[in-house]
PDB file of C-alpha atoms in Angstrom:
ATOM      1  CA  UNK Y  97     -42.985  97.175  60.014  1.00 82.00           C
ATOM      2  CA  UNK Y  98     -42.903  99.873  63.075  1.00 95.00           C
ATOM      3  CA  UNK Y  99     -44.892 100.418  66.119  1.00 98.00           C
ATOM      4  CA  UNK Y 100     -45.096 104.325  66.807  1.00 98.00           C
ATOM      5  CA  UNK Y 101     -45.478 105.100  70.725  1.00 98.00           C
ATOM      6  CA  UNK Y 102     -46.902 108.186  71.894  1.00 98.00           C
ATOM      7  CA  UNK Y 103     -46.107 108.901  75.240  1.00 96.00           C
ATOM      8  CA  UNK Y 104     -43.093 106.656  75.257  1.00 96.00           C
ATOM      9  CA  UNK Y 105     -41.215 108.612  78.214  1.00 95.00           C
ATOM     10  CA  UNK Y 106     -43.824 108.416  80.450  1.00 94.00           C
ATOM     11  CA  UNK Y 107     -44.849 106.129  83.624  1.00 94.00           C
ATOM     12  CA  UNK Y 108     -47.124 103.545  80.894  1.00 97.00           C
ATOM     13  CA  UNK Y 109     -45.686 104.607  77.525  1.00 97.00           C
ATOM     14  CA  UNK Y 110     -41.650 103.831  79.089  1.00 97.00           C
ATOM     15  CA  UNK Y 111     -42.894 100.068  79.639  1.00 98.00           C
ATOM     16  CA  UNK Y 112     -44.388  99.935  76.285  1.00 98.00           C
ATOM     17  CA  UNK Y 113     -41.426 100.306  74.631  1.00 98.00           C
ATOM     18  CA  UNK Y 114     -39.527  97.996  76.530  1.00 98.00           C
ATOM     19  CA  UNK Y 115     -41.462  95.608  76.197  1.00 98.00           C
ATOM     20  CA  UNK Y 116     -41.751  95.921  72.532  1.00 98.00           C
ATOM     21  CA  UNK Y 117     -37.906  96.171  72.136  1.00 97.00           C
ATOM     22  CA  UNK Y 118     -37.667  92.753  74.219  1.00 97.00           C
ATOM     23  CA  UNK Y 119     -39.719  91.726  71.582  1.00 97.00           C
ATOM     24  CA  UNK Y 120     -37.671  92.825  68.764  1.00 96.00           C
ATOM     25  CA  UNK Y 121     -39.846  94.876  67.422  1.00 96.00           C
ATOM     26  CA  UNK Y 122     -39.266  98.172  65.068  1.00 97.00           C
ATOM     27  CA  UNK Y 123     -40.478 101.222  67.626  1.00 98.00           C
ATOM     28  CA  UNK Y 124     -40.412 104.319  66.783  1.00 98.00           C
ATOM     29  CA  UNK Y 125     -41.148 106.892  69.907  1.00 98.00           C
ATOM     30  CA  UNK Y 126     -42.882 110.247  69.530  1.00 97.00           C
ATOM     31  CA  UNK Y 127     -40.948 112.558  71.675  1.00 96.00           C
ATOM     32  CA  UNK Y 128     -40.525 116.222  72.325  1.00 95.00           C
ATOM     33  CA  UNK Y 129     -36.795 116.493  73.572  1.00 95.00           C
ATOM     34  CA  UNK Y 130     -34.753 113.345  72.024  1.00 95.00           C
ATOM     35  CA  UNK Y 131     -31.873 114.517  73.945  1.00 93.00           C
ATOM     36  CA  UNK Y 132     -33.806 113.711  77.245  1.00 94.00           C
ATOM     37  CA  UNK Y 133     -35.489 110.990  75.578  1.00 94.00           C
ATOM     38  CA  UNK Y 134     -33.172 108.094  77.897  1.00 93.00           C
ATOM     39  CA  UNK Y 135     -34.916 105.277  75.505  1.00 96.00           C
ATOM     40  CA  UNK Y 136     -33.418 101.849  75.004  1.00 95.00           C
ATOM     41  CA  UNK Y 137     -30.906 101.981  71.917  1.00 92.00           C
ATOM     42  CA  UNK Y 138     -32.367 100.846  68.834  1.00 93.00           C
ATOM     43  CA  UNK Y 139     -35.781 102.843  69.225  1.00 97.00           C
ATOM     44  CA  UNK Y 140     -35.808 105.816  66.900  1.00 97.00           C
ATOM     45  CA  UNK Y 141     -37.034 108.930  67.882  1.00 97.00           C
ATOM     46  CA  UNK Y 142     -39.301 111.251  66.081  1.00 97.00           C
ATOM     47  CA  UNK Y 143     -39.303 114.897  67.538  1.00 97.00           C
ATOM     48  CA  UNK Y 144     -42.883 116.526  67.870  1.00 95.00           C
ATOM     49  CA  UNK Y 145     -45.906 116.247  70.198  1.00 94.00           C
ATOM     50  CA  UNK Y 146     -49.468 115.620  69.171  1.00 96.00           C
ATOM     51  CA  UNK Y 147     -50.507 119.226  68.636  1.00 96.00           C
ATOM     52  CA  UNK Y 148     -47.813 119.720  65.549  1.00 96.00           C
ATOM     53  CA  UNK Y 149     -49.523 118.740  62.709  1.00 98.00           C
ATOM     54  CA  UNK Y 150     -46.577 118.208  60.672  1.00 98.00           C
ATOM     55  CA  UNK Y 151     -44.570 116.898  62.900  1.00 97.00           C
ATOM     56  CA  UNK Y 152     -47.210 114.202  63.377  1.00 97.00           C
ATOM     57  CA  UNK Y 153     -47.399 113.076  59.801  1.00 98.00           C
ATOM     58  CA  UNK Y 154     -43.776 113.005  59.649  1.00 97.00           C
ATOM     59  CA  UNK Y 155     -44.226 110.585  62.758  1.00 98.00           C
ATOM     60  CA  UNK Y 156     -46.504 108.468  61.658  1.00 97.00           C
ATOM     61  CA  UNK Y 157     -44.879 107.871  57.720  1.00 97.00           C
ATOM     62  CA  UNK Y 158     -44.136 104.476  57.622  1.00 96.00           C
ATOM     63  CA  UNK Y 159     -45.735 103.671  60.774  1.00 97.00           C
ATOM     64  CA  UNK Y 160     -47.937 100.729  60.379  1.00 96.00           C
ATOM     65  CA  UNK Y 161     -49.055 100.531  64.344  1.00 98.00           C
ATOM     66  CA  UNK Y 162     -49.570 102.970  66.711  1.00 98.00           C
ATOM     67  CA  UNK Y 163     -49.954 102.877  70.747  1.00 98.00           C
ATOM     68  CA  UNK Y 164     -51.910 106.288  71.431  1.00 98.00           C
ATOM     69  CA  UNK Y 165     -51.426 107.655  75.038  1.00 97.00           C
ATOM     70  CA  UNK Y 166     -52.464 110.942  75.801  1.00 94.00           C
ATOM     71  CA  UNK Y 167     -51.460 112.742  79.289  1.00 93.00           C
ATOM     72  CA  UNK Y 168     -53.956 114.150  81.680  1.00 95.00           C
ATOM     73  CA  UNK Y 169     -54.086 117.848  79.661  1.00 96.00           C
ATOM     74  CA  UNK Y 170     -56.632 120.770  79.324  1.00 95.00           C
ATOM     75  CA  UNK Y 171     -56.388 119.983  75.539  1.00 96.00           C
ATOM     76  CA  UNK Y 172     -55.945 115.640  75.746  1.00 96.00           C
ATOM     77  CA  UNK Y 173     -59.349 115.522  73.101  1.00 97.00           C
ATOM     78  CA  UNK Y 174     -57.972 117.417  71.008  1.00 97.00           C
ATOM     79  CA  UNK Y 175     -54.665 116.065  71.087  1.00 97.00           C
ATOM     80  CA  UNK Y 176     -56.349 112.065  70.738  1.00 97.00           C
ATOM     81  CA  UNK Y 177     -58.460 113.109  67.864  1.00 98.00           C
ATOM     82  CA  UNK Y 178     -55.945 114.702  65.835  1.00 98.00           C
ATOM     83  CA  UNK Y 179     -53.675 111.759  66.526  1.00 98.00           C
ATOM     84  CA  UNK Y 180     -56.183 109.413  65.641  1.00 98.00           C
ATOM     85  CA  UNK Y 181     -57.170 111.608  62.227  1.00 98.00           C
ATOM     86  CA  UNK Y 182     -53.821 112.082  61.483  1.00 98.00           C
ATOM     87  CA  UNK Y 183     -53.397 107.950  61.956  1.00 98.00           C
ATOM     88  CA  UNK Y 184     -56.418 107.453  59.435  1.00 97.00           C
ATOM     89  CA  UNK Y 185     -54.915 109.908  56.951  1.00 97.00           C
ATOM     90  CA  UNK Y 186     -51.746 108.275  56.681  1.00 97.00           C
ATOM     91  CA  UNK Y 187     -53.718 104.402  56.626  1.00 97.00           C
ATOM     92  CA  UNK Y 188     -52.893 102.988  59.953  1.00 97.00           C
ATOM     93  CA  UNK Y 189     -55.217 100.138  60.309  1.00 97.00           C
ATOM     94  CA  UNK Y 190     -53.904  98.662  63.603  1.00 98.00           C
ATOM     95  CA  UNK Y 191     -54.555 101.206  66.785  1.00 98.00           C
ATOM     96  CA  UNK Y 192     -53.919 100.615  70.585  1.00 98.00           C
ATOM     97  CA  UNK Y 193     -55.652 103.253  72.899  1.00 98.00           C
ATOM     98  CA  UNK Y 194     -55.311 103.536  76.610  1.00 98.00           C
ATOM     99  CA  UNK Y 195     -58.269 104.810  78.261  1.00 98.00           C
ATOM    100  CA  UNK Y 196     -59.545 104.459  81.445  1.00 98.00           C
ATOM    101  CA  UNK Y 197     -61.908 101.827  82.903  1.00 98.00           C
ATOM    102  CA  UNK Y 198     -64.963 102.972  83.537  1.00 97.00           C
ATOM    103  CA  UNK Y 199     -64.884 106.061  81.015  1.00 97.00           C
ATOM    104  CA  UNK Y 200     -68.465 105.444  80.065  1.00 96.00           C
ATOM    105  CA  UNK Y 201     -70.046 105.844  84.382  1.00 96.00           C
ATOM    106  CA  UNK Y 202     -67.641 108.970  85.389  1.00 98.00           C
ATOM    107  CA  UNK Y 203     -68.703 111.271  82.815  1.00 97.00           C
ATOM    108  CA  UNK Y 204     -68.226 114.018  84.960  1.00 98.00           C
ATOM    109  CA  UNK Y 205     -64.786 113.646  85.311  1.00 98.00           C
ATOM    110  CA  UNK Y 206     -63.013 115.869  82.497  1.00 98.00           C
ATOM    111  CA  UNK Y 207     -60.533 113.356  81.627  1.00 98.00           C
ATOM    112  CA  UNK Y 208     -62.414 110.520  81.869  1.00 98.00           C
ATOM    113  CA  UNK Y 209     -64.968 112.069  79.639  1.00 98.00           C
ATOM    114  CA  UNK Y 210     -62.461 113.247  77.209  1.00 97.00           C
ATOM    115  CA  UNK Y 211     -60.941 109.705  76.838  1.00 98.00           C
ATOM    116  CA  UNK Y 212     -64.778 108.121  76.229  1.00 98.00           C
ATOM    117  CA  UNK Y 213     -64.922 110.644  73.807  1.00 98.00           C
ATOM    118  CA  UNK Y 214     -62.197 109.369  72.318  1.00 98.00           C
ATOM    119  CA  UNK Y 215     -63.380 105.611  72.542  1.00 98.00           C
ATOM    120  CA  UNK Y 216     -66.699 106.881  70.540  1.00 98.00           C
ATOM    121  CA  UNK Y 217     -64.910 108.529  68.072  1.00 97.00           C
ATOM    122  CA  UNK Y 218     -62.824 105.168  67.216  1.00 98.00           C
ATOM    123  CA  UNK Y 219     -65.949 103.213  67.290  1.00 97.00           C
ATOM    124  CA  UNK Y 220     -68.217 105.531  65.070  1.00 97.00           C
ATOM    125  CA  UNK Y 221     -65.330 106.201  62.750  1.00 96.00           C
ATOM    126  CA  UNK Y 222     -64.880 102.420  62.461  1.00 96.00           C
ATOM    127  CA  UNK Y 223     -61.190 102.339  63.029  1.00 97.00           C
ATOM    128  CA  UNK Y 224     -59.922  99.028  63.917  1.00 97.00           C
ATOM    129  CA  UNK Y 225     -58.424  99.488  67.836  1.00 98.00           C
ATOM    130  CA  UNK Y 226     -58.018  97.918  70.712  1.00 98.00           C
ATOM    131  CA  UNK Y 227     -59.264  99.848  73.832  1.00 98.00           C
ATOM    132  CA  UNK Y 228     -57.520  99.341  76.830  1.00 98.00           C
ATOM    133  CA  UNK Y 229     -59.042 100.778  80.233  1.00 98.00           C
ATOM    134  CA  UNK Y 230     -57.129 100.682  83.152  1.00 98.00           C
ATOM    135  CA  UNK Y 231     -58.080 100.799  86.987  1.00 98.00           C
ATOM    136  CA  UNK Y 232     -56.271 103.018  88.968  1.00 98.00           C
ATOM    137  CA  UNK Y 233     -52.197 102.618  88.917  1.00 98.00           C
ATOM    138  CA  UNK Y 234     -50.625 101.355  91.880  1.00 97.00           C
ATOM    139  CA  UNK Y 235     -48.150 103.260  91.116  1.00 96.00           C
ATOM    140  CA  UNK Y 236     -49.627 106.337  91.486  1.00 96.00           C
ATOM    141  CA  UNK Y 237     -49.155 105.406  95.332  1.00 97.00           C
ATOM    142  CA  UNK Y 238     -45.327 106.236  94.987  1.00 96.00           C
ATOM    143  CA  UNK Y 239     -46.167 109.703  95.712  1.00 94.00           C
ATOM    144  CA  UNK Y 240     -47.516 109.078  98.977  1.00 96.00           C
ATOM    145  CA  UNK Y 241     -45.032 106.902 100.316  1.00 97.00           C
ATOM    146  CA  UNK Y 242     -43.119 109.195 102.666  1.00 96.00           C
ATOM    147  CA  UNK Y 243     -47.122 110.600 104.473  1.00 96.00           C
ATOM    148  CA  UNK Y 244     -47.434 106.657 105.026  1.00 98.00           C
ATOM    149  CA  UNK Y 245     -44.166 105.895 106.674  1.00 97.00           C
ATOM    150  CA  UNK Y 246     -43.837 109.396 108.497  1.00 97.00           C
ATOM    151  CA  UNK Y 247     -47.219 109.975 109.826  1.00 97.00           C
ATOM    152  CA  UNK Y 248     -48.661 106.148 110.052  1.00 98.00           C
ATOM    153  CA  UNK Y 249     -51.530 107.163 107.500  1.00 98.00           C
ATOM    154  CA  UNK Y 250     -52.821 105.792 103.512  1.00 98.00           C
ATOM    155  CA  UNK Y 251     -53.925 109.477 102.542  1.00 97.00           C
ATOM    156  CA  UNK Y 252     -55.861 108.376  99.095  1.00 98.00           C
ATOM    157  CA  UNK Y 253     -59.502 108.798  99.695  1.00 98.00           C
ATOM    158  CA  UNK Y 254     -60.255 105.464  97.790  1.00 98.00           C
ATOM    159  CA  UNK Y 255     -63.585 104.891  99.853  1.00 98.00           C
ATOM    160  CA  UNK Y 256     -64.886 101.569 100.612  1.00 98.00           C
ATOM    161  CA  UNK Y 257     -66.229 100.203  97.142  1.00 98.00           C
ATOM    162  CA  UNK Y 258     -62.858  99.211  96.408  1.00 98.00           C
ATOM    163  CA  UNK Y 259     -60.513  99.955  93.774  1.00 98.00           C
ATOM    164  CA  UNK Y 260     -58.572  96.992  91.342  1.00 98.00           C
ATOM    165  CA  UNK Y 261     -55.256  98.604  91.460  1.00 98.00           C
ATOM    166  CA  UNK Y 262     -52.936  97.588  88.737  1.00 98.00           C
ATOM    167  CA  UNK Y 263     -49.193  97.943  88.351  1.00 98.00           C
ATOM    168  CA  UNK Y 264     -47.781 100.385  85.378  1.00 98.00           C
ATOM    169  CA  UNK Y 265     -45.769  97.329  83.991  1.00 98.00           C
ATOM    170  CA  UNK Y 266     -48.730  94.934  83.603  1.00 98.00           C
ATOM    171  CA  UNK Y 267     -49.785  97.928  81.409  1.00 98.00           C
ATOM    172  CA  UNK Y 268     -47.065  97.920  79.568  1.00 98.00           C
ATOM    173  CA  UNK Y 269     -46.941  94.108  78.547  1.00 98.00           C
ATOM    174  CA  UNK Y 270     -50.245  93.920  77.901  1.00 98.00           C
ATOM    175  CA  UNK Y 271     -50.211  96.860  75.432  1.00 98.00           C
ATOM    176  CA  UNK Y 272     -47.131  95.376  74.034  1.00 98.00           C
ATOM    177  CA  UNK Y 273     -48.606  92.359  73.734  1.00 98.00           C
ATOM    178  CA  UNK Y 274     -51.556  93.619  71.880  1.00 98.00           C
ATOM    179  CA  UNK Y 275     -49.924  96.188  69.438  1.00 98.00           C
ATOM    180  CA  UNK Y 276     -47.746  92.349  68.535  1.00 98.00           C
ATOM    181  CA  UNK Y 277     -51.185  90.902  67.777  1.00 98.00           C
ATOM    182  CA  UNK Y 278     -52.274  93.474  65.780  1.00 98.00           C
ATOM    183  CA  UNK Y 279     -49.518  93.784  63.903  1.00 97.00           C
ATOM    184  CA  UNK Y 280     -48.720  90.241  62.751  1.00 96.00           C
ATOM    185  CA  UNK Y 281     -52.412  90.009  61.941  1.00 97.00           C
ATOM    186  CA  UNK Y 282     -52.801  89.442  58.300  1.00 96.00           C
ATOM    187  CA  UNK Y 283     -55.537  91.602  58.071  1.00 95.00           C
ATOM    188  CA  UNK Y 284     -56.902  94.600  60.673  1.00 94.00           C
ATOM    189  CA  UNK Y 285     -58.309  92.881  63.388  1.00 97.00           C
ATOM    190  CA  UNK Y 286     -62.223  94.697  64.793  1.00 96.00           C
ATOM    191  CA  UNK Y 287     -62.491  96.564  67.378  1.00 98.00           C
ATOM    192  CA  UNK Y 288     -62.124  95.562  71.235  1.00 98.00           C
ATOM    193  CA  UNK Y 289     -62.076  96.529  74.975  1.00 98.00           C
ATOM    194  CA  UNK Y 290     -60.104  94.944  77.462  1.00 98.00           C
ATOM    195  CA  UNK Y 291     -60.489  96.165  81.026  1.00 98.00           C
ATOM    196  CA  UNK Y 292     -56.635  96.386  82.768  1.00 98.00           C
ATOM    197  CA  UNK Y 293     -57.397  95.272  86.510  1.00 98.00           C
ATOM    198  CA  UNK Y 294     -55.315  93.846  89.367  1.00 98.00           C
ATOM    199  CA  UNK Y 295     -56.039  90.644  91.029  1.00 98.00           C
ATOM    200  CA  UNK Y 296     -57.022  92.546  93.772  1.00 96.00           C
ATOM    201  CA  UNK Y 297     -59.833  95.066  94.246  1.00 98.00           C
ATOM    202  CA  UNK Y 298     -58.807  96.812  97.472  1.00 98.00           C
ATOM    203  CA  UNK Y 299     -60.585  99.820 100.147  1.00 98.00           C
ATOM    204  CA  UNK Y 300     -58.762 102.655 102.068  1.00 98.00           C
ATOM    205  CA  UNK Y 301     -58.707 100.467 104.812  1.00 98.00           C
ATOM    206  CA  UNK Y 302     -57.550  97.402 102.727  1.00 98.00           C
ATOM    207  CA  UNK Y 303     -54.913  99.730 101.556  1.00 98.00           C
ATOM    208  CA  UNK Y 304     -54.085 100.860 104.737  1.00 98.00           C
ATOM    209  CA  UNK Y 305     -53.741  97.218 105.908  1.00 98.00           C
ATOM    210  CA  UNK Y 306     -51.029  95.994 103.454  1.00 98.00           C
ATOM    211  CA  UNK Y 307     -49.174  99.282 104.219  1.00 98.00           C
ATOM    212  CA  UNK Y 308     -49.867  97.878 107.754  1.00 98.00           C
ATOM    213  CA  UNK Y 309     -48.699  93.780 107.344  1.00 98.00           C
ATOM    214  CA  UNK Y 310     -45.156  95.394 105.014  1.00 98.00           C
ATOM    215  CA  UNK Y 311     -43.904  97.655 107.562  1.00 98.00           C
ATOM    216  CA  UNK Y 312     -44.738  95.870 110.760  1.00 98.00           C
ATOM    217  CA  UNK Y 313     -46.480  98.462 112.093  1.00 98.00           C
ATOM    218  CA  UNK Y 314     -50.256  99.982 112.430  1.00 98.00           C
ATOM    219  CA  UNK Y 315     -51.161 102.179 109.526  1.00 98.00           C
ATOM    220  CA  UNK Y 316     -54.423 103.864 109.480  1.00 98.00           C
ATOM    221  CA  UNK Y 317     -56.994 105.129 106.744  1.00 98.00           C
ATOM    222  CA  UNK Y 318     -56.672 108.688 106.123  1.00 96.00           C
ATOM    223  CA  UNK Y 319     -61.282 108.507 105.448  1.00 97.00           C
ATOM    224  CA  UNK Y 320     -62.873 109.892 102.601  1.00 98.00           C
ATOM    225  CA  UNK Y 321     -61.958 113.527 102.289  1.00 97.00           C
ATOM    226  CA  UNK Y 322     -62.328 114.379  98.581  1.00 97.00           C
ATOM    227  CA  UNK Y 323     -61.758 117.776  99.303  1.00 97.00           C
ATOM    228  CA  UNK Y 324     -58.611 117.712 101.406  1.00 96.00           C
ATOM    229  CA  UNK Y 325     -57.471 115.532  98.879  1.00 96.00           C
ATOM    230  CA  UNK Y 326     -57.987 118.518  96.183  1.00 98.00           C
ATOM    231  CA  UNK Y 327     -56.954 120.905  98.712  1.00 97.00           C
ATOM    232  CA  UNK Y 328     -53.166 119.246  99.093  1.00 95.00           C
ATOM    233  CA  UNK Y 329     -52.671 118.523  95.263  1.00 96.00           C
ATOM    234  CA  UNK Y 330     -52.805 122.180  94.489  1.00 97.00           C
ATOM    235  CA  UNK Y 331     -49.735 122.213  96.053  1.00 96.00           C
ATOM    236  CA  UNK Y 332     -48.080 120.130  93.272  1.00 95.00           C
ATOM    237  CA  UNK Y 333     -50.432 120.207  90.617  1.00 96.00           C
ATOM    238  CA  UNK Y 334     -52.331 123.062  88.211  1.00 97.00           C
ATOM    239  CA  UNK Y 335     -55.784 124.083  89.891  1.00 98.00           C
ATOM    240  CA  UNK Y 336     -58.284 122.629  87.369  1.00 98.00           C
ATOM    241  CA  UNK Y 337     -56.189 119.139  87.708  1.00 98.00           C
ATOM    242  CA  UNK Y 338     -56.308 118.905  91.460  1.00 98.00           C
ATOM    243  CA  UNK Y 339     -60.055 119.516  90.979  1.00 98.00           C
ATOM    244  CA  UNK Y 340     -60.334 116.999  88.012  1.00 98.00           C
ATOM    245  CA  UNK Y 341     -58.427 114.494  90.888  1.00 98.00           C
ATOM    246  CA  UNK Y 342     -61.334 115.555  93.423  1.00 98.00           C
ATOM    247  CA  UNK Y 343     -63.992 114.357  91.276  1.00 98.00           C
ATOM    248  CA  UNK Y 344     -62.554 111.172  90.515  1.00 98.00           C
ATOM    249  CA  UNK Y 345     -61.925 110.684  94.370  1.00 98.00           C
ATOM    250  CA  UNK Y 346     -65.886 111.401  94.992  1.00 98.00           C
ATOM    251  CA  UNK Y 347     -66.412 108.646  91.760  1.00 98.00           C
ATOM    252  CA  UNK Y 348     -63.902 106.418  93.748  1.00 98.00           C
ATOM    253  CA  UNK Y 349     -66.147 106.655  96.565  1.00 98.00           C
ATOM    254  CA  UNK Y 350     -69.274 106.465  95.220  1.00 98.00           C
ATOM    255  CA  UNK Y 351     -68.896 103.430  92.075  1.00 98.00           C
ATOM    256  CA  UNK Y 352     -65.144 102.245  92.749  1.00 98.00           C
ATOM    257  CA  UNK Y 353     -63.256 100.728  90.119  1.00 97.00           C
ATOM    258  CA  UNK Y 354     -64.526  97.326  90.380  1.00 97.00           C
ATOM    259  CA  UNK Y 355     -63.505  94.705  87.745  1.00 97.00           C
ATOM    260  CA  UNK Y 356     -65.709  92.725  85.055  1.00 97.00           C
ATOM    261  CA  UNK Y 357     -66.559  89.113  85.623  1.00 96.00           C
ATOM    262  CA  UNK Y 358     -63.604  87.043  84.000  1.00 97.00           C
ATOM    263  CA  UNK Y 359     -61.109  90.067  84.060  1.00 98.00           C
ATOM    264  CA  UNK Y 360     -58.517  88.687  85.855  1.00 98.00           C
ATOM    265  CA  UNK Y 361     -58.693  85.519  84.243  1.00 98.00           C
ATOM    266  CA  UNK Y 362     -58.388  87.007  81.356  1.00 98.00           C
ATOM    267  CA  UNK Y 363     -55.354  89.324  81.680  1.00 98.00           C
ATOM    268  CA  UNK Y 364     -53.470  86.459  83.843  1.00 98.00           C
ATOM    269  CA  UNK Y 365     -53.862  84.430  80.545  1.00 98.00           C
ATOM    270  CA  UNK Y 366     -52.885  87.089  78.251  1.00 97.00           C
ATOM    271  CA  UNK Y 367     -49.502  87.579  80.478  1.00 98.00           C
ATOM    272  CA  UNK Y 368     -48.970  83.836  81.007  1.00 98.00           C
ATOM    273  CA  UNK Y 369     -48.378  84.855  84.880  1.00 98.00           C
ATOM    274  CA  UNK Y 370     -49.934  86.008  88.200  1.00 98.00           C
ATOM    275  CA  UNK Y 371     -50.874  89.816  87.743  1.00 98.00           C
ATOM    276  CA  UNK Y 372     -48.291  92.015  89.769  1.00 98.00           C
ATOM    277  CA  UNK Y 373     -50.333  92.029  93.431  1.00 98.00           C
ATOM    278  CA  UNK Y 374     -50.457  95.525  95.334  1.00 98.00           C
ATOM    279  CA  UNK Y 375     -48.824  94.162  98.375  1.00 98.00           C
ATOM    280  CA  UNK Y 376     -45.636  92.848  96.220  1.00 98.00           C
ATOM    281  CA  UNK Y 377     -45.454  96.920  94.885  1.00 98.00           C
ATOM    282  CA  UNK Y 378     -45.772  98.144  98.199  1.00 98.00           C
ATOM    283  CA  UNK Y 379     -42.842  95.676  99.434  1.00 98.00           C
ATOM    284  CA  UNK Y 380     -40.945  97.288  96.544  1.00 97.00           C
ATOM    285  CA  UNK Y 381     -41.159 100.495  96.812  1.00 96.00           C
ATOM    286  CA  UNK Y 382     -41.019  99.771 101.484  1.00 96.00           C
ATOM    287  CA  UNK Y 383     -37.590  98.384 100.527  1.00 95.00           C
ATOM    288  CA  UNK Y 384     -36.103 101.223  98.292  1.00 91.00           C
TER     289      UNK Y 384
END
């Protein structure tokens, strides 16, 4: 039997498929240049994106799992609905989606409305899934490495409410792990949410501390300027993205991203292992 990954090049959808082929299981990886694929040998690669109907089907023939990622788009509905149509069509009873936590309180956030859009549609439609909804990546910190070590400052305006930053590759077992369970199940298992959450649920200035304790020297918290934070991704990013960003930042601020009762628990089960803490990524990343 074969897993089909969606999304299998990027910063989640790369550890999926690792983790699957350490496994030694089938994957198949939907992909829209093979040749720049860079995929562990043994994973087959299906040409196509999630907008190309027939390219889709073809994807998905044979399939009898798939991991559905979609990337942070103008059009990521539409792309997640006719994925998941598409994965009805062709009979694919076992499903992993990766949403976001917290889909359901930052509605007015486009892609965090779009992906509990997508969580409604799976559980009116009755497809058998497992929902995963992850806090904010660590790793998204990567990009602000070189404003913490050349200016002394943690930019993010994460706010005080704390976040529970989790590491991309916890992501990417756990998925694994799931699409496994799913697809040795005898029969289609219902459906389920599992909030993805690090064992740590951290502030600006917590942030701004570990930055602090790794390099031996005071780092400060950059505050809570949403729109700074909007104005300086428009630099690197499409308008209506470093706005989407913005409104998440003033959601960070206002709700955080503050784990479940039992979540960590849960997940540290699930791995058999301590989940991946945000001081032992920023050590990482210090080092390189």
């Amino acid at each position: 039997m074969t897993i089909l990954v969606t999304g299998a090049t990027g910063t989640v959808g790369r550890h999926v498929v690792d983790q699957l082929v350490k496994r030694g299981v089938d994957v198949r990886a939907l992909v829209r240049d093979p040749a720049k694929a860079d995929l562990p040998a043994g994973v087959a690669l299906a040409k196509g994106d999630l907008l190309d109907i027939d390219s889709l089907r073809s994807a998905v023939s044979g399939v009898s799992t798939l991991f559905l990622l979609n990337a942070v788009t103008p059009d990521e509905i539409t792309q997640a609905l006719i994925a998941l149509n598409i994965a009805r069509e062709a009979g694919i009873e076992r499903i992993v989606y990766l949403s976001v936590i917290h889909s359901d309180v930052y509605v007015n956030v486009p892609h965090f409305a779009g992906k509990f859009a997508v969580e409604r549609m799976i559980e009116q439609m009755g497809l058998n899934a497992t929902i995963l909804r992850p806090a904010y990546f660590m790793n998204n910190d990567l990009t602000i490495k070189d404003v913490v070590t050349g200016h002394g400052v943690y930019p993010m305006p994460i706010g005080a409410k704390g976040l529970a930053m989790i590491d991309a590759g916890d992501i990417g077992e756990i998925a694994a792990i799931e699409l496994i369970r799913r697809e040795q199940s005898a029969a289609p298992l219902p459906l389920t949410r599992i909030n993805l959450v690090g064992p740590d649920t951290l502030t600006g200035a917590d942030a701004a501390a570990v930055w602090s304790e790794v390099l031996g020297r005071p780092i400060g918290y950059g505050g809570d300027n949403a729109a700074g934070f909007e104005t300086n991704l428009r630099q690197v990013m499409p308008n209506w993205m470093a706005f989407d960003m913005r409104l998440m930042a003033e959601r960070f601020l206002s709700d955080g991203m503050v784990p479940d009762e039992g979540d960590v628990a849960r997940l540290t089960a699930l791995l058999g292992r301590p989940l991946r803490s945000y001081r032992d990524f920023v050590a990482e990343i210090a080092a390189a």
